[in-house]
C-alpha cells in the first residue's frame, strides 16, 4: 500500500461547481497534514494545513479523520484559476520529510 | 526573501555524463530536502539534511546519486554517470519548522 494515495483524476468541472478531493494515508502515527497546490511546470506550494477539527480558508475546506486515516479538500464556487494539481501531504513525525501523494488534477472550465 | 534558489533550471545532457544540481535554501532554514518528480512516480524524497547533516538517504536510487551540504547555504545533488531514466524534475525544498516546506523552482533534467 502506498504511503499516501489520491485519486489522480482529472476532475473536470464548470466554474462555480463544488468539488471534493480525498486522500488516504497508511501511517497511523502521522502527525501533520497538508494540501499543496502545483501549477503546470511549477513547484508545489502550500495551500493549507489540515487540522483534526477541520479548517476553512475562504472557498477551501480541509478535513482530517484520523480514525479512518483520511483527508479531504473541498473547493466551493470553483474558479478558472483553481485549475491545478492538488497534492495531499503527510508528515510522519516532526522533523522528518514530507510524504506526497501523486496528486489530483483539477480542470475548471468556463 | 529570494526563496529557495536552484540551478540550473534546465539541463540537457547525454547518457554517461556527470550532472550536478545546486540548491541554496532560504536563509535561516535548518532542513533541506531533495525530491524528484516524474509522471509515473510523482514526488519522491531522495534525501534530506538537518543542520547540514544527512538524516535519511534511503530514497537515493543507487550509488550513481550523491548529495552534499557543505554549509547551511548550499547543497548539491550529483548524478554520475547519468542515465535516460534519471530524466525528471528535481526539486530542492527547505524548512525551519521541521514540517512546512518551501520549494525551489526545480531543475528539469533530460538525459539523452
mmCIF file of C-alpha atoms in Angstrom:
data_model
loop_
_atom_site.group_PDB
_atom_site.id
_atom_site.type_symbol
_atom_site.label_atom_id
_atom_site.label_comp_id
_atom_site.label_asym_id
_atom_site.label_seq_id
_atom_site.Cartn_x
_atom_site.Cartn_y
_atom_site.Cartn_z
ATOM 1 C CA UNK A 1 0.000 0.000 0.000
ATOM 2 C CA UNK A 2 1.361 3.409 -0.938
ATOM 3 C CA UNK A 3 2.008 5.802 1.936
ATOM 4 C CA UNK A 4 -0.303 8.487 0.567
ATOM 5 C CA UNK A 5 -2.946 7.680 -2.011
ATOM 6 C CA UNK A 6 -5.090 10.008 -4.077
ATOM 7 C CA UNK A 7 -7.470 9.659 -6.984
ATOM 8 C CA UNK A 8 -5.422 11.112 -9.879
ATOM 9 C CA UNK A 9 -8.486 12.452 -11.683
ATOM 10 C CA UNK A 10 -8.700 14.500 -13.763
ATOM 11 C CA UNK A 11 -11.687 16.254 -12.327
ATOM 12 C CA UNK A 12 -13.290 18.431 -14.996
ATOM 13 C CA UNK A 13 -15.838 20.862 -13.558
ATOM 14 C CA UNK A 14 -17.560 24.063 -14.670
ATOM 15 C CA UNK A 15 -16.968 27.379 -12.976
ATOM 16 C CA UNK A 16 -18.996 27.696 -9.803
ATOM 17 C CA UNK A 17 -19.063 23.974 -9.085
ATOM 18 C CA UNK A 18 -18.148 22.400 -5.764
ATOM 19 C CA UNK A 19 -15.522 19.679 -5.957
ATOM 20 C CA UNK A 20 -14.051 17.386 -3.318
ATOM 21 C CA UNK A 21 -10.757 15.526 -3.264
ATOM 22 C CA UNK A 22 -9.942 12.637 -0.988
ATOM 23 C CA UNK A 23 -6.733 11.142 0.250
ATOM 24 C CA UNK A 24 -5.764 8.212 2.468
ATOM 25 C CA UNK A 25 -2.505 7.626 4.315
ATOM 26 C CA UNK A 26 -1.022 4.414 5.631
ATOM 27 C CA UNK A 27 0.986 5.506 8.684
ATOM 28 C CA UNK A 28 -1.433 5.847 11.581
ATOM 29 C CA UNK A 29 1.240 7.654 13.617
ATOM 30 C CA UNK A 30 1.483 10.520 11.133
ATOM 31 C CA UNK A 31 1.426 13.866 12.843
ATOM 32 C CA UNK A 32 0.841 16.642 10.354
ATOM 33 C CA UNK A 33 -1.161 17.003 7.197
ATOM 34 C CA UNK A 34 -1.256 19.498 4.363
ATOM 35 C CA UNK A 35 -2.639 20.227 0.953
ATOM 36 C CA UNK A 36 -0.189 21.633 -1.579
ATOM 37 C CA UNK A 37 -1.076 23.038 -4.964
ATOM 38 C CA UNK A 38 1.101 22.605 -8.056
ATOM 39 C CA UNK A 39 0.567 24.529 -11.260
ATOM 40 C CA UNK A 40 1.798 23.133 -14.557
ATOM 41 C CA UNK A 41 5.603 23.201 -14.740
ATOM 42 C CA UNK A 42 5.865 24.972 -11.390
ATOM 43 C CA UNK A 43 6.910 23.965 -7.905
ATOM 44 C CA UNK A 44 4.441 22.775 -5.260
ATOM 45 C CA UNK A 45 3.190 25.485 -2.925
ATOM 46 C CA UNK A 46 1.363 25.175 0.372
ATOM 47 C CA UNK A 47 -2.379 25.620 0.027
ATOM 48 C CA UNK A 48 -3.374 24.902 3.604
ATOM 49 C CA UNK A 49 -2.635 22.815 6.658
ATOM 50 C CA UNK A 50 -5.195 20.272 7.809
ATOM 51 C CA UNK A 51 -6.276 20.120 11.432
ATOM 52 C CA UNK A 52 -8.253 17.460 13.260
ATOM 53 C CA UNK A 53 -11.081 19.874 13.924
ATOM 54 C CA UNK A 54 -11.308 20.798 10.260
ATOM 55 C CA UNK A 55 -10.379 24.182 8.919
ATOM 56 C CA UNK A 56 -11.534 26.618 6.310
ATOM 57 C CA UNK A 57 -9.760 29.223 4.226
ATOM 58 C CA UNK A 58 -12.177 31.144 2.050
ATOM 59 C CA UNK A 59 -13.610 28.747 -0.509
ATOM 60 C CA UNK A 60 -11.395 25.888 0.677
ATOM 61 C CA UNK A 61 -12.242 23.488 3.500
ATOM 62 C CA UNK A 62 -9.962 20.722 4.731
ATOM 63 C CA UNK A 63 -10.957 17.816 6.940
ATOM 64 C CA UNK A 64 -8.994 15.108 8.715
ATOM 65 C CA UNK A 65 -10.315 11.803 10.016
ATOM 66 C CA UNK A 66 -7.550 10.145 12.000
ATOM 67 C CA UNK A 67 -9.558 7.011 12.736
ATOM 68 C CA UNK A 68 -10.058 6.346 9.035
ATOM 69 C CA UNK A 69 -6.691 7.863 8.042
ATOM 70 C CA UNK A 70 -8.497 10.027 5.570
ATOM 71 C CA UNK A 71 -8.023 13.638 4.465
ATOM 72 C CA UNK A 72 -10.290 15.703 2.273
ATOM 73 C CA UNK A 73 -10.289 19.035 0.484
ATOM 74 C CA UNK A 74 -13.474 20.782 -0.591
ATOM 75 C CA UNK A 75 -13.433 23.658 -3.049
ATOM 76 C CA UNK A 76 -16.600 25.713 -3.341
ATOM 77 C CA UNK A 77 -17.516 28.064 -6.174
ATOM 78 C CA UNK A 78 -14.656 26.865 -8.381
ATOM 79 C CA UNK A 79 -12.742 29.469 -10.366
ATOM 80 C CA UNK A 80 -10.765 29.045 -13.562
ATOM 81 C CA UNK A 81 -7.668 29.876 -11.532
ATOM 82 C CA UNK A 82 -8.249 26.810 -9.336
ATOM 83 C CA UNK A 83 -7.121 24.597 -12.219
ATOM 84 C CA UNK A 84 -4.022 22.819 -10.925
ATOM 85 C CA UNK A 85 -2.844 19.599 -9.344
ATOM 86 C CA UNK A 86 -3.634 19.226 -5.642
ATOM 87 C CA UNK A 87 -1.170 17.210 -3.597
ATOM 88 C CA UNK A 88 -2.075 15.515 -0.338
ATOM 89 C CA UNK A 89 0.897 15.663 2.023
ATOM 90 C CA UNK A 90 1.688 13.866 5.264
ATOM 91 C CA UNK A 91 4.491 14.379 7.779
ATOM 92 C CA UNK A 92 5.161 11.045 9.534
ATOM 93 C CA UNK A 93 6.610 12.827 12.561
ATOM 94 C CA UNK A 94 8.114 16.155 13.485
ATOM 95 C CA UNK A 95 11.445 16.792 11.843
ATOM 96 C CA UNK A 96 11.018 14.234 9.084
ATOM 97 C CA UNK A 97 10.424 14.864 5.431
ATOM 98 C CA UNK A 98 7.005 15.345 3.903
ATOM 99 C CA UNK A 99 5.471 12.432 2.027
ATOM 100 C CA UNK A 100 3.481 13.447 -1.052
ATOM 101 C CA UNK A 101 0.611 11.793 -2.830
ATOM 102 C CA UNK A 102 0.801 11.753 -6.617
ATOM 103 C CA UNK A 103 -1.793 14.495 -6.841
ATOM 104 C CA UNK A 104 -5.282 15.047 -8.170
ATOM 105 C CA UNK A 105 -5.671 17.153 -11.278
ATOM 106 C CA UNK A 106 -8.484 19.700 -11.415
ATOM 107 C CA UNK A 107 -9.582 21.478 -14.558
ATOM 108 C CA UNK A 108 -12.176 24.229 -14.212
ATOM 109 C CA UNK A 109 -13.808 25.400 -17.424
ATOM 110 C CA UNK A 110 -15.998 28.368 -18.307
ATOM 111 C CA UNK B 1 13.481 36.869 0.748
ATOM 112 C CA UNK B 2 14.562 35.273 -2.529
ATOM 113 C CA UNK B 3 13.124 31.878 -1.669
ATOM 114 C CA UNK B 4 14.850 28.605 -2.477
ATOM 115 C CA UNK B 5 17.187 29.012 -5.430
ATOM 116 C CA UNK B 6 18.071 26.173 -7.769
ATOM 117 C CA UNK B 7 20.417 25.989 -10.706
ATOM 118 C CA UNK B 8 20.438 25.205 -13.484
ATOM 119 C CA UNK B 9 16.742 25.491 -14.294
ATOM 120 C CA UNK B 10 17.132 23.204 -17.283
ATOM 121 C CA UNK B 11 19.812 20.661 -18.080
ATOM 122 C CA UNK B 12 20.115 18.501 -21.157
ATOM 123 C CA UNK B 13 22.945 16.011 -21.171
ATOM 124 C CA UNK B 14 23.986 12.769 -22.747
ATOM 125 C CA UNK B 15 23.955 9.394 -21.079
ATOM 126 C CA UNK B 16 27.107 8.771 -19.120
ATOM 127 C CA UNK B 17 27.809 12.405 -18.333
ATOM 128 C CA UNK B 18 28.057 13.802 -14.827
ATOM 129 C CA UNK B 19 25.272 16.126 -13.737
ATOM 130 C CA UNK B 20 25.423 18.472 -10.749
ATOM 131 C CA UNK B 21 22.336 20.226 -9.448
ATOM 132 C CA UNK B 22 22.634 23.083 -6.988
ATOM 133 C CA UNK B 23 20.431 24.495 -4.291
ATOM 134 C CA UNK B 24 20.518 27.481 -1.977
ATOM 135 C CA UNK B 25 17.922 27.166 0.796
ATOM 136 C CA UNK B 26 16.068 30.039 2.404
ATOM 137 C CA UNK B 27 18.328 31.806 4.865
ATOM 138 C CA UNK B 28 17.762 30.565 8.408
ATOM 139 C CA UNK B 29 16.148 27.297 7.379
ATOM 140 C CA UNK B 30 17.852 24.311 9.002
ATOM 141 C CA UNK B 31 16.405 21.447 6.946
ATOM 142 C CA UNK B 32 16.911 20.809 3.254
ATOM 143 C CA UNK B 33 15.244 18.199 1.068
ATOM 144 C CA UNK B 34 15.856 16.873 -2.430
ATOM 145 C CA UNK B 35 12.818 15.499 -4.255
ATOM 146 C CA UNK B 36 12.435 14.037 -7.736
ATOM 147 C CA UNK B 37 9.183 14.272 -9.693
ATOM 148 C CA UNK B 38 8.093 12.137 -12.630
ATOM 149 C CA UNK B 39 4.695 11.494 -14.143
ATOM 150 C CA UNK B 40 4.856 7.835 -13.192
ATOM 151 C CA UNK B 41 6.070 8.095 -9.617
ATOM 152 C CA UNK B 42 5.068 11.586 -8.526
ATOM 153 C CA UNK B 43 7.197 13.410 -5.962
ATOM 154 C CA UNK B 44 9.746 11.132 -4.322
ATOM 155 C CA UNK B 45 12.035 12.096 -1.465
ATOM 156 C CA UNK B 46 15.661 11.398 -2.327
ATOM 157 C CA UNK B 47 17.489 12.695 0.737
ATOM 158 C CA UNK B 48 17.181 15.268 3.470
ATOM 159 C CA UNK B 49 19.571 17.146 5.732
ATOM 160 C CA UNK B 50 19.100 18.654 9.179
ATOM 161 C CA UNK B 51 21.713 21.239 10.133
ATOM 162 C CA UNK B 52 23.835 20.158 7.149
ATOM 163 C CA UNK B 53 23.869 16.502 8.259
ATOM 164 C CA UNK B 54 22.260 13.853 6.039
ATOM 165 C CA UNK B 55 19.444 12.244 8.018
ATOM 166 C CA UNK B 56 17.726 9.935 5.567
ATOM 167 C CA UNK B 57 19.126 8.977 2.173
ATOM 168 C CA UNK B 58 17.041 5.853 1.730
ATOM 169 C CA UNK B 59 15.338 7.415 -1.262
ATOM 170 C CA UNK B 60 18.547 7.823 -3.235
ATOM 171 C CA UNK B 61 18.063 5.432 -6.159
ATOM 172 C CA UNK B 62 21.545 3.986 -6.325
ATOM 173 C CA UNK B 63 25.209 4.720 -5.955
ATOM 174 C CA UNK B 64 25.187 6.919 -9.014
ATOM 175 C CA UNK B 65 23.431 9.544 -6.897
ATOM 176 C CA UNK B 66 25.188 11.525 -4.193
ATOM 177 C CA UNK B 67 24.304 14.663 -2.250
ATOM 178 C CA UNK B 68 26.301 17.030 -0.111
ATOM 179 C CA UNK B 69 25.607 20.014 2.074
ATOM 180 C CA UNK B 70 28.950 21.621 2.920
ATOM 181 C CA UNK B 71 27.329 24.565 4.707
ATOM 182 C CA UNK B 72 23.938 25.936 5.676
ATOM 183 C CA UNK B 73 23.501 27.875 2.454
ATOM 184 C CA UNK B 74 24.417 25.361 -0.229
ATOM 185 C CA UNK B 75 23.693 21.811 -1.320
ATOM 186 C CA UNK B 76 24.453 19.744 -4.400
ATOM 187 C CA UNK B 77 22.934 16.638 -5.915
ATOM 188 C CA UNK B 78 25.228 14.794 -8.269
ATOM 189 C CA UNK B 79 24.443 12.027 -10.722
ATOM 190 C CA UNK B 80 27.417 10.169 -12.169
ATOM 191 C CA UNK B 81 27.041 8.600 -14.647
ATOM 192 C CA UNK B 82 23.636 9.843 -15.746
ATOM 193 C CA UNK B 83 21.114 7.576 -17.490
ATOM 194 C CA UNK B 84 17.965 8.352 -19.514
ATOM 195 C CA UNK B 85 15.763 7.053 -16.672
ATOM 196 C CA UNK B 86 17.126 9.863 -14.488
ATOM 197 C CA UNK B 87 15.177 12.368 -16.585
ATOM 198 C CA UNK B 88 12.828 14.174 -14.206
ATOM 199 C CA UNK B 89 12.275 17.441 -12.401
ATOM 200 C CA UNK B 90 14.458 17.706 -9.313
ATOM 201 C CA UNK B 91 13.181 19.949 -6.550
ATOM 202 C CA UNK B 92 15.017 21.278 -3.561
ATOM 203 C CA UNK B 93 12.983 22.391 -0.547
ATOM 204 C CA UNK B 94 13.834 23.904 2.817
ATOM 205 C CA UNK B 95 12.104 24.454 6.122
ATOM 206 C CA UNK B 96 12.693 25.925 9.543
ATOM 207 C CA UNK B 97 9.687 24.398 11.258
ATOM 208 C CA UNK B 98 10.537 20.783 10.641
ATOM 209 C CA UNK B 99 7.479 20.186 8.504
ATOM 210 C CA UNK B 100 6.273 23.020 6.313
ATOM 211 C CA UNK B 101 8.443 23.002 3.203
ATOM 212 C CA UNK B 102 9.120 25.740 0.680
ATOM 213 C CA UNK B 103 10.169 24.518 -2.724
ATOM 214 C CA UNK B 104 12.583 25.904 -5.262
ATOM 215 C CA UNK B 105 11.555 26.217 -8.921
ATOM 216 C CA UNK B 106 13.141 22.883 -9.797
ATOM 217 C CA UNK B 107 15.708 21.672 -12.307
ATOM 218 C CA UNK B 108 14.290 19.957 -15.361
ATOM 219 C CA UNK B 109 16.806 17.274 -16.311
ATOM 220 C CA UNK B 110 16.792 15.477 -19.631
ATOM 221 C CA UNK B 111 19.295 12.694 -20.231
ATOM 222 C CA UNK B 112 19.526 11.645 -23.856
#
